[in-house]
PDB file of C-alpha atoms in Angstrom:
ATOM      1  CA  MET A  16      19.519  14.109  -7.051  1.00  0.00           C
ATOM      2  CA  PHE A  17      16.415  11.999  -6.046  1.00  0.00           C
ATOM      3  CA  GLY A  18      13.716  14.494  -7.193  1.00  0.00           C
ATOM      4  CA  ARG A  19      15.308  14.672 -10.903  1.00  0.00           C
ATOM      5  CA  ALA A  20      15.098  11.146 -11.782  1.00  0.00           C
ATOM      6  CA  LEU A  21      11.552  11.077 -10.866  1.00  0.00           C
ATOM      7  CA  ARG A  22      10.573  13.908 -12.847  1.00  0.00           C
ATOM      8  CA  SER A  23      10.751  11.951 -15.976  1.00  0.00           C
ATOM      9  CA  SER A  24       8.354   9.457 -14.636  1.00  0.00           C
ATOM     10  CA  THR A  25       5.602   8.453 -17.069  1.00  0.00           C
ATOM     11  CA  SER A  26       2.652   6.129 -17.071  1.00  0.00           C
ATOM     12  CA  LEU A  27       3.516   2.665 -18.215  1.00  0.00           C
ATOM     13  CA  ALA A  28       2.633   1.997 -21.828  1.00  0.00           C
ATOM     14  CA  LEU A  29      -0.330  -0.264 -21.028  1.00  0.00           C
ATOM     15  CA  ARG A  30      -2.333   0.984 -23.891  1.00  0.00           C
ATOM     16  CA  SER A  31      -1.327  -1.553 -26.614  1.00  0.00           C
ATOM     17  CA  ASN A  32      -3.845  -2.048 -29.439  1.00  0.00           C
ATOM     18  CA  ALA A  33      -4.386  -5.540 -28.121  1.00  0.00           C
ATOM     19  CA  LEU A  34      -5.701  -4.200 -24.952  1.00  0.00           C
ATOM     20  CA  ARG A  35      -7.828  -1.722 -26.593  1.00  0.00           C
ATOM     21  CA  THR A  36      -9.596  -4.344 -28.260  1.00  0.00           C
ATOM     22  CA  GLN A  37     -10.312  -6.340 -25.377  1.00  0.00           C
ATOM     23  CA  THR A  38     -11.495  -3.649 -23.249  1.00  0.00           C
ATOM     24  CA  ALA A  39     -14.106  -2.641 -26.192  1.00  0.00           C
ATOM     25  CA  ARG A  40     -15.723  -5.947 -25.419  1.00  0.00           C
ATOM     26  CA  PRO A  41     -18.122  -5.914 -22.512  1.00  0.00           C
ATOM     27  CA  THR A  42     -17.615  -9.466 -21.476  1.00  0.00           C
ATOM     28  CA  ALA A  43     -13.948  -9.300 -21.641  1.00  0.00           C
ATOM     29  CA  ASN A  44     -13.898  -5.994 -19.763  1.00  0.00           C
ATOM     30  CA  ALA A  45     -15.807  -7.878 -16.927  1.00  0.00           C
ATOM     31  CA  PHE A  46     -13.191 -10.626 -16.869  1.00  0.00           C
ATOM     32  CA  LEU A  47     -10.214  -8.104 -16.888  1.00  0.00           C
ATOM     33  CA  ALA A  48     -11.980  -6.336 -13.880  1.00  0.00           C
ATOM     34  CA  ARG A  49     -11.329  -9.603 -12.019  1.00  0.00           C
ATOM     35  CA  TYR A  50      -8.454 -11.207 -13.236  1.00  0.00           C
ATOM     36  CA  LEU A  51      -4.808  -9.826 -14.412  1.00  0.00           C
ATOM     37  CA  SER A  52      -4.505 -10.668 -18.111  1.00  0.00           C
ATOM     38  CA  GLN A  53      -1.260 -12.221 -19.180  1.00  0.00           C
ATOM     39  CA  GLU A  54      -0.384  -9.067 -21.034  1.00  0.00           C
ATOM     40  CA  HIS A  55      -0.787  -6.845 -18.018  1.00  0.00           C
ATOM     41  CA  ARG A  56       1.055  -9.239 -15.874  1.00  0.00           C
ATOM     42  CA  SER A  57       4.064  -9.407 -18.346  1.00  0.00           C
ATOM     43  CA  MET A  58       4.209  -5.600 -18.571  1.00  0.00           C
ATOM     44  CA  ILE A  59       4.004  -5.227 -14.941  1.00  0.00           C
ATOM     45  CA  GLU A  60       6.675  -7.614 -14.455  1.00  0.00           C
ATOM     46  CA  THR A  61       8.788  -5.692 -16.923  1.00  0.00           C
ATOM     47  CA  ALA A  62       7.915  -2.440 -14.954  1.00  0.00           C
ATOM     48  CA  VAL A  63       8.791  -3.548 -11.524  1.00  0.00           C
ATOM     49  CA  LYS A  64      12.277  -4.683 -12.544  1.00  0.00           C
ATOM     50  CA  GLU A  65      12.899  -1.617 -14.515  1.00  0.00           C
ATOM     51  CA  LYS A  66      15.138  -0.270 -11.794  1.00  0.00           C
ATOM     52  CA  PRO A  67      16.384  -1.711  -8.603  1.00  0.00           C
ATOM     53  CA  LEU A  68      13.749   0.571  -6.699  1.00  0.00           C
ATOM     54  CA  VAL A  69      10.351   0.924  -8.488  1.00  0.00           C
ATOM     55  CA  ILE A  70       7.398   3.025  -6.649  1.00  0.00           C
ATOM     56  CA  PHE A  71       3.926   2.993  -7.993  1.00  0.00           C
ATOM     57  CA  MET A  72       2.606   6.256  -6.784  1.00  0.00           C
ATOM     58  CA  LYS A  73      -0.317   8.975  -7.133  1.00  0.00           C
ATOM     59  CA  GLY A  74       1.346  11.677  -8.578  1.00  0.00           C
ATOM     60  CA  THR A  75       5.030  12.525  -9.195  1.00  0.00           C
ATOM     61  CA  PRO A  76       7.790  12.935  -6.420  1.00  0.00           C
ATOM     62  CA  ASP A  77       7.769  16.385  -7.107  1.00  0.00           C
ATOM     63  CA  VAL A  78       3.736  16.947  -6.931  1.00  0.00           C
ATOM     64  CA  PRO A  79       2.447  13.929  -5.182  1.00  0.00           C
ATOM     65  CA  GLN A  80      -1.142  13.641  -5.110  1.00  0.00           C
ATOM     66  CA  CYS A  81      -1.835  11.744  -1.903  1.00  0.00           C
ATOM     67  CA  GLY A  82      -0.361  12.081   1.359  1.00  0.00           C
ATOM     68  CA  PHE A  83       0.728   8.431   1.598  1.00  0.00           C
ATOM     69  CA  SER A  84       2.637   8.666  -1.732  1.00  0.00           C
ATOM     70  CA  ARG A  85       4.206  11.648  -0.324  1.00  0.00           C
ATOM     71  CA  ALA A  86       5.437  10.260   2.619  1.00  0.00           C
ATOM     72  CA  VAL A  87       7.034   7.096   0.899  1.00  0.00           C
ATOM     73  CA  VAL A  88       8.983   9.452  -1.590  1.00  0.00           C
ATOM     74  CA  GLN A  89       9.977  11.532   1.420  1.00  0.00           C
ATOM     75  CA  ILE A  90      11.270   8.359   3.348  1.00  0.00           C
ATOM     76  CA  LEU A  91      13.175   7.308   0.434  1.00  0.00           C
ATOM     77  CA  GLY A  92      14.562  10.705  -0.040  1.00  0.00           C
ATOM     78  CA  LEU A  93      16.187  10.647   3.423  1.00  0.00           C
ATOM     79  CA  HIS A  94      18.205   7.684   2.101  1.00  0.00           C
ATOM     80  CA  ASP A  95      19.738   9.461  -0.899  1.00  0.00           C
ATOM     81  CA  VAL A  96      18.811   7.117  -3.347  1.00  0.00           C
ATOM     82  CA  PRO A  97      20.588   7.845  -6.407  1.00  0.00           C
ATOM     83  CA  ALA A  98      18.707   8.971  -9.295  1.00  0.00           C
ATOM     84  CA  ASP A  99      19.737   6.183 -11.790  1.00  0.00           C
ATOM     85  CA  LYS A 100      18.408   3.349  -9.067  1.00  0.00           C
ATOM     86  CA  LEU A 101      14.814   4.687  -9.172  1.00  0.00           C
ATOM     87  CA  ARG A 102      11.695   4.665 -11.422  1.00  0.00           C
ATOM     88  CA  THR A 103       8.282   5.782 -10.493  1.00  0.00           C
ATOM     89  CA  PHE A 104       5.124   5.531 -12.190  1.00  0.00           C
ATOM     90  CA  ASN A 105       2.034   7.674 -11.527  1.00  0.00           C
ATOM     91  CA  VAL A 106      -1.148   5.248 -11.344  1.00  0.00           C
ATOM     92  CA  LEU A 107      -3.269   8.402 -11.792  1.00  0.00           C
ATOM     93  CA  GLU A 108      -2.230   8.824 -15.545  1.00  0.00           C
ATOM     94  CA  ASP A 109      -3.181   5.243 -16.074  1.00  0.00           C
ATOM     95  CA  GLN A 110      -6.292   3.605 -14.691  1.00  0.00           C
ATOM     96  CA  GLU A 111      -5.370   0.285 -16.332  1.00  0.00           C
ATOM     97  CA  LEU A 112      -2.032   0.320 -14.506  1.00  0.00           C
ATOM     98  CA  ARG A 113      -3.432   1.202 -11.303  1.00  0.00           C
ATOM     99  CA  SER A 114      -5.819  -1.689 -11.467  1.00  0.00           C
ATOM    100  CA  ALA A 115      -3.218  -4.174 -12.640  1.00  0.00           C
ATOM    101  CA  ILE A 116      -0.599  -3.397 -10.018  1.00  0.00           C
ATOM    102  CA  LYS A 117      -3.329  -3.912  -7.434  1.00  0.00           C
ATOM    103  CA  GLU A 118      -4.118  -7.265  -8.864  1.00  0.00           C
ATOM    104  CA  TYR A 119      -0.447  -8.239  -9.311  1.00  0.00           C
ATOM    105  CA  SER A 120       0.710  -7.751  -5.798  1.00  0.00           C
ATOM    106  CA  ASP A 121      -2.694  -8.524  -4.403  1.00  0.00           C
ATOM    107  CA  TRP A 122      -2.592  -5.419  -2.337  1.00  0.00           C
ATOM    108  CA  PRO A 123      -5.487  -2.901  -2.546  1.00  0.00           C
ATOM    109  CA  THR A 124      -3.728   0.337  -1.914  1.00  0.00           C
ATOM    110  CA  ILE A 125      -1.316   2.793  -3.588  1.00  0.00           C
ATOM    111  CA  PRO A 126       1.675   3.652  -2.990  1.00  0.00           C
ATOM    112  CA  GLN A 127       3.428   0.323  -3.704  1.00  0.00           C
ATOM    113  CA  VAL A 128       7.403  -0.132  -3.466  1.00  0.00           C
ATOM    114  CA  TYR A 129       9.304  -2.702  -5.095  1.00  0.00           C
ATOM    115  CA  VAL A 130      12.856  -3.644  -4.732  1.00  0.00           C
ATOM    116  CA  ASP A 131      14.685  -5.694  -7.487  1.00  0.00           C
ATOM    117  CA  GLY A 132      11.308  -6.702  -8.590  1.00  0.00           C
ATOM    118  CA  GLU A 133       9.892  -7.897  -5.342  1.00  0.00           C
ATOM    119  CA  PHE A 134       7.168  -6.232  -3.526  1.00  0.00           C
ATOM    120  CA  VAL A 135       8.073  -4.496  -0.132  1.00  0.00           C
ATOM    121  CA  GLY A 136       4.912  -2.963   0.972  1.00  0.00           C
ATOM    122  CA  GLY A 137       2.849   0.299   1.092  1.00  0.00           C
ATOM    123  CA  CYS A 138       3.549   3.618   3.122  1.00  0.00           C
ATOM    124  CA  ASP A 139       2.871   2.046   6.795  1.00  0.00           C
ATOM    125  CA  ILE A 140       5.399  -0.810   6.152  1.00  0.00           C
ATOM    126  CA  VAL A 141       8.052   1.266   4.420  1.00  0.00           C
ATOM    127  CA  MET A 142       7.750   3.681   7.336  1.00  0.00           C
ATOM    128  CA  GLY A 143       8.021   0.853   9.959  1.00  0.00           C
ATOM    129  CA  MET A 144      11.223  -0.503   8.135  1.00  0.00           C
ATOM    130  CA  HIS A 145      12.599   3.040   7.898  1.00  0.00           C
ATOM    131  CA  GLN A 146      12.256   3.415  11.833  1.00  0.00           C
ATOM    132  CA  SER A 147      13.432  -0.107  12.644  1.00  0.00           C
ATOM    133  CA  GLY A 148      16.494   0.415  10.232  1.00  0.00           C
ATOM    134  CA  GLU A 149      15.385  -2.446   7.873  1.00  0.00           C
ATOM    135  CA  LEU A 150      15.007  -0.127   5.079  1.00  0.00           C
ATOM    136  CA  GLU A 151      18.611   1.112   5.079  1.00  0.00           C
ATOM    137  CA  SER A 152      19.724  -2.404   5.292  1.00  0.00           C
ATOM    138  CA  LEU A 153      17.503  -3.853   2.363  1.00  0.00           C
ATOM    139  CA  LEU A 154      18.576  -0.835   0.288  1.00  0.00           C
ATOM    140  CA  GLN A 155      22.169  -1.471   1.294  1.00  0.00           C
ATOM    141  CA  LYS A 156      21.904  -5.239   0.453  1.00  0.00           C
ATOM    142  CA  HIS A 157      20.451  -4.697  -2.998  1.00  0.00           C
ATOM    143  CA  ASP A 158      23.327  -1.982  -3.962  1.00  0.00           C
ATOM    144  CA  ILE A 159      20.755   0.703  -4.086  1.00  0.00           C
ATOM    145  CA  ILE A 160      22.764   2.768  -1.672  1.00  0.00           C
ATOM    146  CA  PRO A 161      26.322   2.541  -0.543  1.00  0.00           C
ATOM    147  CA  LYS A 162      26.885   0.178   2.432  1.00  0.00           C
ATOM    148  CA  SER A 163      28.016   2.203   5.578  1.00  0.00           C
ATOM    149  CA  ALA A 164      31.823   2.791   5.590  1.00  0.00           C
ATOM    150  CA  SER A 165      31.744   1.686   9.158  1.00  0.00           C
ATOM    151  CA  SER A 166      29.696  -0.488  11.190  1.00  0.00           C
TER     152      SER A 166
ATOM    153  CA  MET B  22      -7.829  -5.610  29.716  1.00  0.00           C
ATOM    154  CA  SER B  23     -11.111  -5.751  28.159  1.00  0.00           C
ATOM    155  CA  ARG B  24     -12.026  -6.934  24.807  1.00  0.00           C
ATOM    156  CA  ASN B  25     -13.286  -4.843  21.991  1.00  0.00           C
ATOM    157  CA  VAL B  26     -11.797  -1.568  23.421  1.00  0.00           C
ATOM    158  CA  SER B  27     -12.845   0.532  20.835  1.00  0.00           C
ATOM    159  CA  SER B  28     -13.791   4.074  19.763  1.00  0.00           C
ATOM    160  CA  GLU B  29     -17.385   3.280  19.263  1.00  0.00           C
ATOM    161  CA  SER B  30     -19.104   6.396  18.001  1.00  0.00           C
ATOM    162  CA  ALA B  31     -22.615   6.978  17.759  1.00  0.00           C
ATOM    163  CA  GLN B  32     -22.058   8.467  14.106  1.00  0.00           C
ATOM    164  CA  ALA B  33     -20.133   5.408  13.006  1.00  0.00           C
ATOM    165  CA  GLY B  34     -21.227   4.752   9.294  1.00  0.00           C
ATOM    166  CA  PRO B  35     -21.932   1.298   7.729  1.00  0.00           C
ATOM    167  CA  VAL B  36     -18.589   0.876   6.454  1.00  0.00           C
ATOM    168  CA  GLU B  37     -16.927   1.722   9.771  1.00  0.00           C
ATOM    169  CA  THR B  38     -19.335  -0.521  11.495  1.00  0.00           C
ATOM    170  CA  SER B  39     -18.614  -3.471   9.128  1.00  0.00           C
ATOM    171  CA  ILE B  40     -14.904  -2.953   9.363  1.00  0.00           C
ATOM    172  CA  ARG B  41     -15.037  -3.108  13.094  1.00  0.00           C
ATOM    173  CA  GLN B  42     -17.414  -6.410  13.214  1.00  0.00           C
ATOM    174  CA  LYS B  43     -15.230  -8.115  10.695  1.00  0.00           C
ATOM    175  CA  LEU B  44     -11.864  -7.320  12.743  1.00  0.00           C
ATOM    176  CA  ASN B  45     -13.410  -8.239  15.944  1.00  0.00           C
ATOM    177  CA  ASP B  46     -14.665 -11.541  14.319  1.00  0.00           C
ATOM    178  CA  LEU B  47     -11.709 -12.560  12.862  1.00  0.00           C
ATOM    179  CA  PHE B  48      -8.850 -11.407  14.903  1.00  0.00           C
ATOM    180  CA  LYS B  49     -10.435 -11.316  18.568  1.00  0.00           C
ATOM    181  CA  PRO B  50      -8.346  -8.167  19.165  1.00  0.00           C
ATOM    182  CA  THR B  51      -7.488  -7.274  22.518  1.00  0.00           C
ATOM    183  CA  ALA B  52      -7.615  -3.639  21.484  1.00  0.00           C
ATOM    184  CA  LEU B  53      -9.168  -2.182  18.418  1.00  0.00           C
ATOM    185  CA  GLU B  54      -9.104   1.628  17.500  1.00  0.00           C
ATOM    186  CA  ILE B  55     -10.788   2.716  14.101  1.00  0.00           C
ATOM    187  CA  SER B  56     -10.607   6.322  13.110  1.00  0.00           C
ATOM    188  CA  ASN B  57     -12.286   7.737  10.129  1.00  0.00           C
ATOM    189  CA  ASP B  58      -9.970  10.117   8.377  1.00  0.00           C
ATOM    190  CA  SER B  59     -11.969  10.563   5.498  1.00  0.00           C
ATOM    191  CA  SER B  60     -12.765  14.285   5.933  1.00  0.00           C
ATOM    192  CA  GLN B  61      -9.036  14.937   5.591  1.00  0.00           C
ATOM    193  CA  HIS B  62      -8.909  13.458   2.047  1.00  0.00           C
ATOM    194  CA  ARG B  63     -12.094  14.770   0.526  1.00  0.00           C
ATOM    195  CA  HIS B  64     -10.306  17.366  -1.794  1.00  0.00           C
ATOM    196  CA  HIS B  65      -8.112  14.519  -3.137  1.00  0.00           C
ATOM    197  CA  THR B  66      -8.110  13.875  -6.994  1.00  0.00           C
ATOM    198  CA  ALA B  67      -9.507  10.466  -6.263  1.00  0.00           C
ATOM    199  CA  MET B  68     -12.234  11.588  -4.068  1.00  0.00           C
ATOM    200  CA  ARG B  69     -13.048  14.742  -6.100  1.00  0.00           C
ATOM    201  CA  ALA B  70     -13.844  12.299  -8.867  1.00  0.00           C
ATOM    202  CA  GLN B  71     -16.644  10.713  -6.707  1.00  0.00           C
ATOM    203  CA  GLY B  72     -17.836  14.003  -5.516  1.00  0.00           C
ATOM    204  CA  GLY B  73     -15.811  13.892  -2.172  1.00  0.00           C
ATOM    205  CA  GLY B  74     -16.652  10.494  -1.604  1.00  0.00           C
ATOM    206  CA  ASN B  75     -19.249   8.937   0.672  1.00  0.00           C
ATOM    207  CA  GLY B  76     -17.296   9.932   4.102  1.00  0.00           C
ATOM    208  CA  GLU B  77     -16.228   6.633   4.483  1.00  0.00           C
ATOM    209  CA  THR B  78     -13.052   6.309   2.413  1.00  0.00           C
ATOM    210  CA  HIS B  79      -9.908   6.629   4.631  1.00  0.00           C
ATOM    211  CA  PHE B  80      -9.667   4.858   7.902  1.00  0.00           C
ATOM    212  CA  SER B  81      -6.741   4.219  10.408  1.00  0.00           C
ATOM    213  CA  VAL B  82      -7.031   0.969  12.308  1.00  0.00           C
ATOM    214  CA  MET B  83      -4.869   0.092  15.618  1.00  0.00           C
ATOM    215  CA  ILE B  84      -5.343  -3.428  16.474  1.00  0.00           C
ATOM    216  CA  VAL B  85      -3.577  -5.716  18.827  1.00  0.00           C
ATOM    217  CA  SER B  86      -4.320  -9.474  18.572  1.00  0.00           C
ATOM    218  CA  GLU B  87      -2.581 -12.679  19.016  1.00  0.00           C
ATOM    219  CA  ALA B  88      -3.380 -13.583  15.532  1.00  0.00           C
ATOM    220  CA  PHE B  89      -0.433 -11.542  14.497  1.00  0.00           C
ATOM    221  CA  GLU B  90       2.103 -13.612  16.511  1.00  0.00           C
ATOM    222  CA  GLN B  91       4.982 -14.867  14.169  1.00  0.00           C
ATOM    223  CA  LYS B  92       3.637 -12.732  11.171  1.00  0.00           C
ATOM    224  CA  ARG B  93       5.614 -10.217   9.619  1.00  0.00           C
ATOM    225  CA  SER B  94       4.140  -6.737   8.954  1.00  0.00           C
ATOM    226  CA  MET B  95       3.355  -7.575   5.310  1.00  0.00           C
ATOM    227  CA  GLN B  96       1.487 -10.504   6.588  1.00  0.00           C
ATOM    228  CA  ARG B  97      -0.199  -8.690   8.955  1.00  0.00           C
ATOM    229  CA  HIS B  98      -1.372  -6.107   6.589  1.00  0.00           C
ATOM    230  CA  ARG B  99      -2.560  -8.744   3.927  1.00  0.00           C
ATOM    231  CA  MET B 100      -4.279 -10.606   6.741  1.00  0.00           C
ATOM    232  CA  ILE B 101      -6.327  -7.251   7.312  1.00  0.00           C
ATOM    233  CA  TYR B 102      -6.796  -6.474   3.534  1.00  0.00           C
ATOM    234  CA  SER B 103      -8.025  -9.834   2.743  1.00  0.00           C
ATOM    235  CA  ALA B 104     -10.510  -9.550   5.594  1.00  0.00           C
ATOM    236  CA  LEU B 105     -11.901  -6.215   4.393  1.00  0.00           C
ATOM    237  CA  ALA B 106     -12.048  -7.211   0.507  1.00  0.00           C
ATOM    238  CA  ASP B 107     -15.465  -6.405   0.354  1.00  0.00           C
ATOM    239  CA  GLU B 108     -15.105  -2.971   1.845  1.00  0.00           C
ATOM    240  CA  PHE B 109     -12.137  -2.353  -0.744  1.00  0.00           C
ATOM    241  CA  ASN B 110     -14.324  -3.353  -3.645  1.00  0.00           C
ATOM    242  CA  ASP B 111     -17.144  -1.388  -2.456  1.00  0.00           C
ATOM    243  CA  GLY B 112     -15.122   2.172  -2.313  1.00  0.00           C
ATOM    244  CA  LEU B 113     -12.914   1.787   0.816  1.00  0.00           C
ATOM    245  CA  HIS B 114      -9.921   3.686  -0.559  1.00  0.00           C
ATOM    246  CA  ALA B 115      -7.057   3.768   2.052  1.00  0.00           C
ATOM    247  CA  LEU B 116      -6.427   2.016   5.198  1.00  0.00           C
ATOM    248  CA  SER B 117      -3.566   2.988   7.491  1.00  0.00           C
ATOM    249  CA  ILE B 118      -2.885  -0.025   9.602  1.00  0.00           C
ATOM    250  CA  ASN B 119      -0.892  -0.549  13.058  1.00  0.00           C
ATOM    251  CA  ALA B 120      -1.157  -3.978  13.754  1.00  0.00           C
ATOM    252  CA  LYS B 121       0.419  -5.594  17.007  1.00  0.00           C
ATOM    253  CA  THR B 122       0.517  -8.731  18.991  1.00  0.00           C
ATOM    254  CA  PRO B 123      -0.150  -8.235  22.783  1.00  0.00           C
ATOM    255  CA  ALA B 124       3.511  -8.853  23.799  1.00  0.00           C
ATOM    256  CA  GLU B 125       4.733  -6.268  21.336  1.00  0.00           C
ATOM    257  CA  ILE B 126       2.852  -3.520  23.395  1.00  0.00           C
ATOM    258  CA  VAL B 127       3.800  -4.599  26.659  1.00  0.00           C
ATOM    259  CA  PRO B 128       6.825  -2.151  27.797  1.00  0.00           C
ATOM    260  CA  GLN B 129      10.120  -4.241  27.161  1.00  0.00           C
ATOM    261  CA  GLY B 130      12.344  -4.418  29.935  1.00  0.00           C
ATOM    262  CA  ASN B 131      15.283  -5.903  27.753  1.00  0.00           C
ATOM    263  CA  ALA B 132      15.846  -4.932  24.113  1.00  0.00           C
ATOM    264  CA  ASP B 133      17.151  -8.430  22.932  1.00  0.00           C
ATOM    265  CA  MET B 134      13.853  -9.083  21.297  1.00  0.00           C
ATOM    266  CA  GLN B 135      13.822  -8.077  17.911  1.00  0.00           C
TER     267      GLN B 135
END
């Protein structure tokens, strides 16, 4: 079931010692605010590929903290995405993750949906793709949901 | 069709005014509607942290412009996001975007245009 896999979602372990030391220095901090550090970048690159479908959202699928995140979860829920294909990250638990993911995708808002490591879009785009049928084809193409038996 | 068809309201705040101006300047829209949805989001976690926000955090934009010809949905979003980068840096939190080309809003007689 969709919801069960998501319940285990935790924040990304972005709080390595290296990063702590960096953010302790004000100059480095100012720099980090603008540019994605190599550590952040490689952690995000790992995170977006952790499962075929990855969502960065506010809250959890069971308790979304934002209407846009809720909408994305509901839309994907309609497609019966199997639990083992999906991973969500709650950006509210991790401010570093929240700003890093925005830098990484060059996209200023949350939620963000990734398929096989590739940024698909936020709420409006996923909603539009759902309505046009593109979302289903995309999920099928990446073997996230089974291809329709008949065409 | 007149330009700047917009829901200009007397109580539009500085952020809304700036959004409208930048979108008008950059995209020369044939239609532009901006609605301020901030009050619906005041109680959200992120907004509570800012004391309910400044009342100009959440907007919906409906924009029709030829600038979106040949652009996919994500590219259209990116164009608008980058036009409003300053606003996002200054506290704009969410922007719901409906971006169309004039051709896309003309009622279509045939369905072979994807």
